[in-house]
Amino acid sequence: MRKKIFAAVGMLLLVIGLCGVKSYMRQMKIRENEEAQKIEKQKEAAQERKEAMEQRKKQEEEKKQKAKEQQKIIKRQKKIQICIDPGHYSKKNEVYENGKVVYCEGNFTLQVAKELKKILEERYGVIVHLTRTSGNICINGYENLALDSGKISLRGEAAKGMDLFISLHTNANLEHANGVDTNRQPIGITKPIVIVNTVAMESKQALSVANAIGTSLAVSNAKLGISTQEKFHTVSGKDDILNWTDAYNDSVDKEGTVCARRGNNGDYYGVLRGASNVAVPGMIVEHGFHTVPKMRKLAADGTLAKEWAEADAKGIAEGMRLEEE
């Protein structure tokens, strides 16, 4: 009996021992797996650190390269020269209501020009020349009326050696166009018209500027509620440029576009002819119609000059591929 008991106890101890060995082996296996996982995680962490360092290095290199390219752009832009011509002169093209002057194109274009000059110089670093900085204009001994009629080409020739000439204007229509009073035109007539000279017609960049200014102004005018046309018909080349006519100018159902107008001596408009004389791409920007009452109201409260200057600057920057400093 004792022998059986001892044998049973022995078997039990053997089983317990075997279970202990198996448990030990399992524990060892778990520890080995944990150690292997730990080593693998360490390898992964090391790889991630390496990749992160390489990524930071790459980003730093890209940042340095971008800074170099930006400096090149800024350096290029600081050499760009644009001549802005505030159309006409003080007291030219006045609009009267109840015997009082409520708008003057010659005064308002100067407001837009000064705002535009400030934006282009401060934001993009380009050099901007104004043909006049006050109500009066004087070039080569000629003043005001002479520079708005017989000697008007001198305004465009003032852009000699520059990259672009832009004459700023507000538009008007024929007397009693659309069957209503001349200065009571509907907002439907308002559309930006950009008239380019013969040099600009051959310049891809100049046409890009014309397209971009017109597009920007169309959006701005629609937003301000002084136009029903939000789109601007862009051109791809000189063959797409519309020949300006009174009918198109005074239409109330057509969008703005890039136009050209020829005269007996080349460009019809003297300022554009002058720019062509010195081989500078030039354009007249007719922002909107001052024969529309709402336009005059916005001009009077100070809203319009800043809005149009921003639109012009946006168009110039886009067309000339300028970047903000």
mmCIF file of N, CA and C in Angstrom, residues 82-85 156 159 163-169 193-201 203-214 258-259 267 269 271-273 275-276 280-287 312 315-316 319-320:
data_model
loop_
_atom_site.group_PDB
_atom_site.id
_atom_site.type_symbol
_atom_site.label_atom_id
_atom_site.label_comp_id
_atom_site.label_asym_id
_atom_site.label_seq_id
_atom_site.Cartn_x
_atom_site.Cartn_y
_atom_site.Cartn_z
ATOM 1 N N ILE A 82 6.826 100.473 -63.752
ATOM 2 C CA ILE A 82 5.499 100.651 -64.339
ATOM 3 C C ILE A 82 5.131 102.131 -64.301
ATOM 4 N N CYS A 83 4.651 102.626 -65.398
ATOM 5 C CA CYS A 83 4.210 104.025 -65.473
ATOM 6 C C CYS A 83 2.688 104.060 -65.387
ATOM 7 N N ILE A 84 2.197 104.711 -64.351
ATOM 8 C CA ILE A 84 0.759 104.858 -64.160
ATOM 9 C C ILE A 84 0.364 106.299 -64.506
ATOM 10 N N ASP A 85 -0.588 106.423 -65.412
ATOM 11 C CA ASP A 85 -1.066 107.741 -65.841
ATOM 12 C C ASP A 85 -2.471 107.978 -65.295
ATOM 13 N N GLY A 156 2.206 109.150 -72.742
ATOM 14 C CA GLY A 156 2.629 107.778 -73.004
ATOM 15 C C GLY A 156 4.130 107.666 -73.185
ATOM 16 N N ALA A 159 6.738 106.931 -70.412
ATOM 17 C CA ALA A 159 7.033 105.555 -69.978
ATOM 18 C C ALA A 159 8.274 104.984 -70.656
ATOM 19 N N ASP A 163 8.545 99.051 -68.230
ATOM 20 C CA ASP A 163 8.019 97.755 -68.638
ATOM 21 C C ASP A 163 6.549 97.792 -69.029
ATOM 22 N N LEU A 164 5.837 98.807 -68.540
ATOM 23 C CA LEU A 164 4.401 98.844 -68.797
ATOM 24 C C LEU A 164 3.865 100.265 -68.583
ATOM 25 N N PHE A 165 2.889 100.638 -69.393
ATOM 26 C CA PHE A 165 2.208 101.922 -69.249
ATOM 27 C C PHE A 165 0.714 101.666 -69.087
ATOM 28 N N ILE A 166 0.112 102.224 -68.030
ATOM 29 C CA ILE A 166 -1.320 102.056 -67.793
ATOM 30 C C ILE A 166 -1.947 103.411 -67.515
ATOM 31 N N SER A 167 -2.931 103.784 -68.322
ATOM 32 C CA SER A 167 -3.650 105.037 -68.124
ATOM 33 C C SER A 167 -5.006 104.725 -67.487
ATOM 34 N N LEU A 168 -5.258 105.310 -66.326
ATOM 35 C CA LEU A 168 -6.466 105.019 -65.558
ATOM 36 C C LEU A 168 -7.593 105.986 -65.908
ATOM 37 N N HIS A 169 -8.776 105.425 -66.158
ATOM 38 C CA HIS A 169 -9.921 106.246 -66.551
ATOM 39 C C HIS A 169 -11.221 105.676 -65.995
ATOM 40 N N ILE A 193 -13.404 97.915 -69.604
ATOM 41 C CA ILE A 193 -12.874 97.796 -70.963
ATOM 42 C C ILE A 193 -11.399 98.165 -70.912
ATOM 43 N N VAL A 194 -10.548 97.276 -71.398
ATOM 44 C CA VAL A 194 -9.109 97.528 -71.413
ATOM 45 C C VAL A 194 -8.679 97.679 -72.869
ATOM 46 N N ILE A 195 -8.258 98.882 -73.217
ATOM 47 C CA ILE A 195 -7.865 99.181 -74.598
ATOM 48 C C ILE A 195 -6.342 99.148 -74.694
ATOM 49 N N VAL A 196 -5.805 98.282 -75.531
ATOM 50 C CA VAL A 196 -4.357 98.082 -75.617
ATOM 51 C C VAL A 196 -3.768 98.744 -76.863
ATOM 52 N N ASN A 197 -2.481 99.105 -76.766
ATOM 53 C CA ASN A 197 -1.804 99.691 -77.924
ATOM 54 C C ASN A 197 -1.190 98.602 -78.798
ATOM 55 N N THR A 198 -0.610 99.020 -79.913
ATOM 56 C CA THR A 198 -0.087 98.050 -80.879
ATOM 57 C C THR A 198 1.065 97.228 -80.309
ATOM 58 N N VAL A 199 1.824 97.798 -79.394
ATOM 59 C CA VAL A 199 2.931 97.052 -78.768
ATOM 60 C C VAL A 199 2.368 95.982 -77.832
ATOM 61 N N ALA A 200 1.374 96.336 -77.059
ATOM 62 C CA ALA A 200 0.763 95.386 -76.128
ATOM 63 C C ALA A 200 0.086 94.235 -76.871
ATOM 64 N N MET A 201 -0.455 94.518 -78.034
ATOM 65 C CA MET A 201 -1.125 93.477 -78.826
ATOM 66 C C MET A 201 -0.172 92.341 -79.192
ATOM 67 N N SER A 203 2.407 91.493 -77.210
ATOM 68 C CA SER A 203 3.051 91.033 -75.973
ATOM 69 C C SER A 203 2.152 90.077 -75.196
ATOM 70 N N LYS A 204 2.610 88.863 -75.010
ATOM 71 C CA LYS A 204 1.848 87.868 -74.256
ATOM 72 C C LYS A 204 1.647 88.329 -72.817
ATOM 73 N N GLN A 205 2.696 88.918 -72.233
ATOM 74 C CA GLN A 205 2.590 89.381 -70.849
ATOM 75 C C GLN A 205 1.603 90.541 -70.725
ATOM 76 N N ALA A 206 1.666 91.491 -71.649
ATOM 77 C CA ALA A 206 0.767 92.645 -71.597
ATOM 78 C C ALA A 206 -0.684 92.207 -71.723
ATOM 79 N N LEU A 207 -0.961 91.251 -72.599
ATOM 80 C CA LEU A 207 -2.327 90.761 -72.756
ATOM 81 C C LEU A 207 -2.769 89.994 -71.507
ATOM 82 N N SER A 208 -1.822 89.330 -70.857
ATOM 83 C CA SER A 208 -2.144 88.651 -69.593
ATOM 84 C C SER A 208 -2.540 89.675 -68.533
ATOM 85 N N VAL A 209 -1.812 90.805 -68.509
ATOM 86 C CA VAL A 209 -2.147 91.880 -67.573
ATOM 87 C C VAL A 209 -3.525 92.446 -67.893
ATOM 88 N N ALA A 210 -3.787 92.697 -69.166
ATOM 89 C CA ALA A 210 -5.082 93.245 -69.583
ATOM 90 C C ALA A 210 -6.222 92.305 -69.194
ATOM 91 N N ASN A 211 -6.036 91.016 -69.459
ATOM 92 C CA ASN A 211 -7.049 90.020 -69.100
ATOM 93 C C ASN A 211 -7.287 89.987 -67.594
ATOM 94 N N ALA A 212 -6.191 90.001 -66.844
ATOM 95 C CA ALA A 212 -6.291 89.871 -65.385
ATOM 96 C C ALA A 212 -6.914 91.107 -64.744
ATOM 97 N N ILE A 213 -6.535 92.294 -65.223
ATOM 98 C CA ILE A 213 -7.135 93.523 -64.687
ATOM 99 C C ILE A 213 -8.635 93.532 -64.980
ATOM 100 N N GLY A 214 -8.998 93.232 -66.217
ATOM 101 C CA GLY A 214 -10.407 93.228 -66.597
ATOM 102 C C GLY A 214 -11.219 92.232 -65.786
ATOM 103 N N VAL A 258 -11.011 92.950 -73.836
ATOM 104 C CA VAL A 258 -9.831 93.698 -74.297
ATOM 105 C C VAL A 258 -10.145 94.239 -75.689
ATOM 106 N N CYS A 259 -9.916 95.519 -75.878
ATOM 107 C CA CYS A 259 -10.235 96.161 -77.164
ATOM 108 C C CYS A 259 -9.005 96.850 -77.758
ATOM 109 N N ASP A 267 -2.275 103.984 -83.227
ATOM 110 C CA ASP A 267 -3.220 103.924 -82.116
ATOM 111 C C ASP A 267 -4.075 105.184 -82.079
ATOM 112 N N TYR A 269 -5.866 106.493 -79.564
ATOM 113 C CA TYR A 269 -5.694 107.319 -78.368
ATOM 114 C C TYR A 269 -4.242 107.767 -78.225
ATOM 115 N N VAL A 271 -2.385 108.769 -75.728
ATOM 116 C CA VAL A 271 -1.525 108.220 -74.671
ATOM 117 C C VAL A 271 -0.965 106.868 -75.096
ATOM 118 N N LEU A 272 -1.776 106.069 -75.768
ATOM 119 C CA LEU A 272 -1.321 104.749 -76.219
ATOM 120 C C LEU A 272 -0.359 104.883 -77.394
ATOM 121 N N ARG A 273 -0.621 105.857 -78.243
ATOM 122 C CA ARG A 273 0.288 106.115 -79.364
ATOM 123 C C ARG A 273 1.654 106.545 -78.834
ATOM 124 N N ALA A 275 3.023 105.712 -75.929
ATOM 125 C CA ALA A 275 3.709 104.535 -75.387
ATOM 126 C C ALA A 275 4.264 103.680 -76.515
ATOM 127 N N SER A 276 3.490 103.551 -77.605
ATOM 128 C CA SER A 276 3.972 102.783 -78.766
ATOM 129 C C SER A 276 5.200 103.445 -79.376
ATOM 130 N N VAL A 280 6.788 100.735 -75.656
ATOM 131 C CA VAL A 280 6.323 100.237 -74.359
ATOM 132 C C VAL A 280 4.880 99.739 -74.493
ATOM 133 N N PRO A 281 4.602 98.512 -74.030
ATOM 134 C CA PRO A 281 3.216 98.029 -74.062
ATOM 135 C C PRO A 281 2.346 98.901 -73.155
ATOM 136 N N GLY A 282 1.244 99.379 -73.706
ATOM 137 C CA GLY A 282 0.404 100.284 -72.934
ATOM 138 C C GLY A 282 -1.058 99.937 -73.034
ATOM 139 N N MET A 283 -1.819 100.407 -72.055
ATOM 140 C CA MET A 283 -3.262 100.155 -72.057
ATOM 141 C C MET A 283 -4.012 101.242 -71.306
ATOM 142 N N ILE A 284 -5.212 101.480 -71.754
ATOM 143 C CA ILE A 284 -6.152 102.344 -71.043
ATOM 144 C C ILE A 284 -7.118 101.427 -70.304
ATOM 145 N N VAL A 285 -7.297 101.671 -69.029
ATOM 146 C CA VAL A 285 -8.247 100.876 -68.254
ATOM 147 C C VAL A 285 -9.470 101.732 -67.947
ATOM 148 N N GLU A 286 -10.577 101.387 -68.592
ATOM 149 C CA GLU A 286 -11.863 102.030 -68.308
ATOM 150 C C GLU A 286 -12.531 101.182 -67.223
ATOM 151 N N HIS A 287 -12.435 101.645 -65.972
ATOM 152 C CA HIS A 287 -12.867 100.843 -64.830
ATOM 153 C C HIS A 287 -14.379 100.632 -64.769
ATOM 154 N N ASP A 312 -6.911 96.521 -59.679
ATOM 155 C CA ASP A 312 -5.838 96.780 -60.651
ATOM 156 C C ASP A 312 -4.545 96.093 -60.233
ATOM 157 N N GLY A 315 -4.648 92.395 -60.759
ATOM 158 C CA GLY A 315 -4.495 92.068 -62.171
ATOM 159 C C GLY A 315 -3.063 92.224 -62.656
ATOM 160 N N ILE A 316 -2.420 93.297 -62.251
ATOM 161 C CA ILE A 316 -1.021 93.526 -62.651
ATOM 162 C C ILE A 316 -0.127 92.432 -62.089
ATOM 163 N N GLY A 319 -0.856 89.143 -63.962
ATOM 164 C CA GLY A 319 -0.373 89.190 -65.337
ATOM 165 C C GLY A 319 1.137 89.208 -65.453
ATOM 166 N N MET A 320 1.816 89.879 -64.498
ATOM 167 C CA MET A 320 3.274 89.981 -64.540
ATOM 168 C C MET A 320 3.950 88.948 -63.628
#
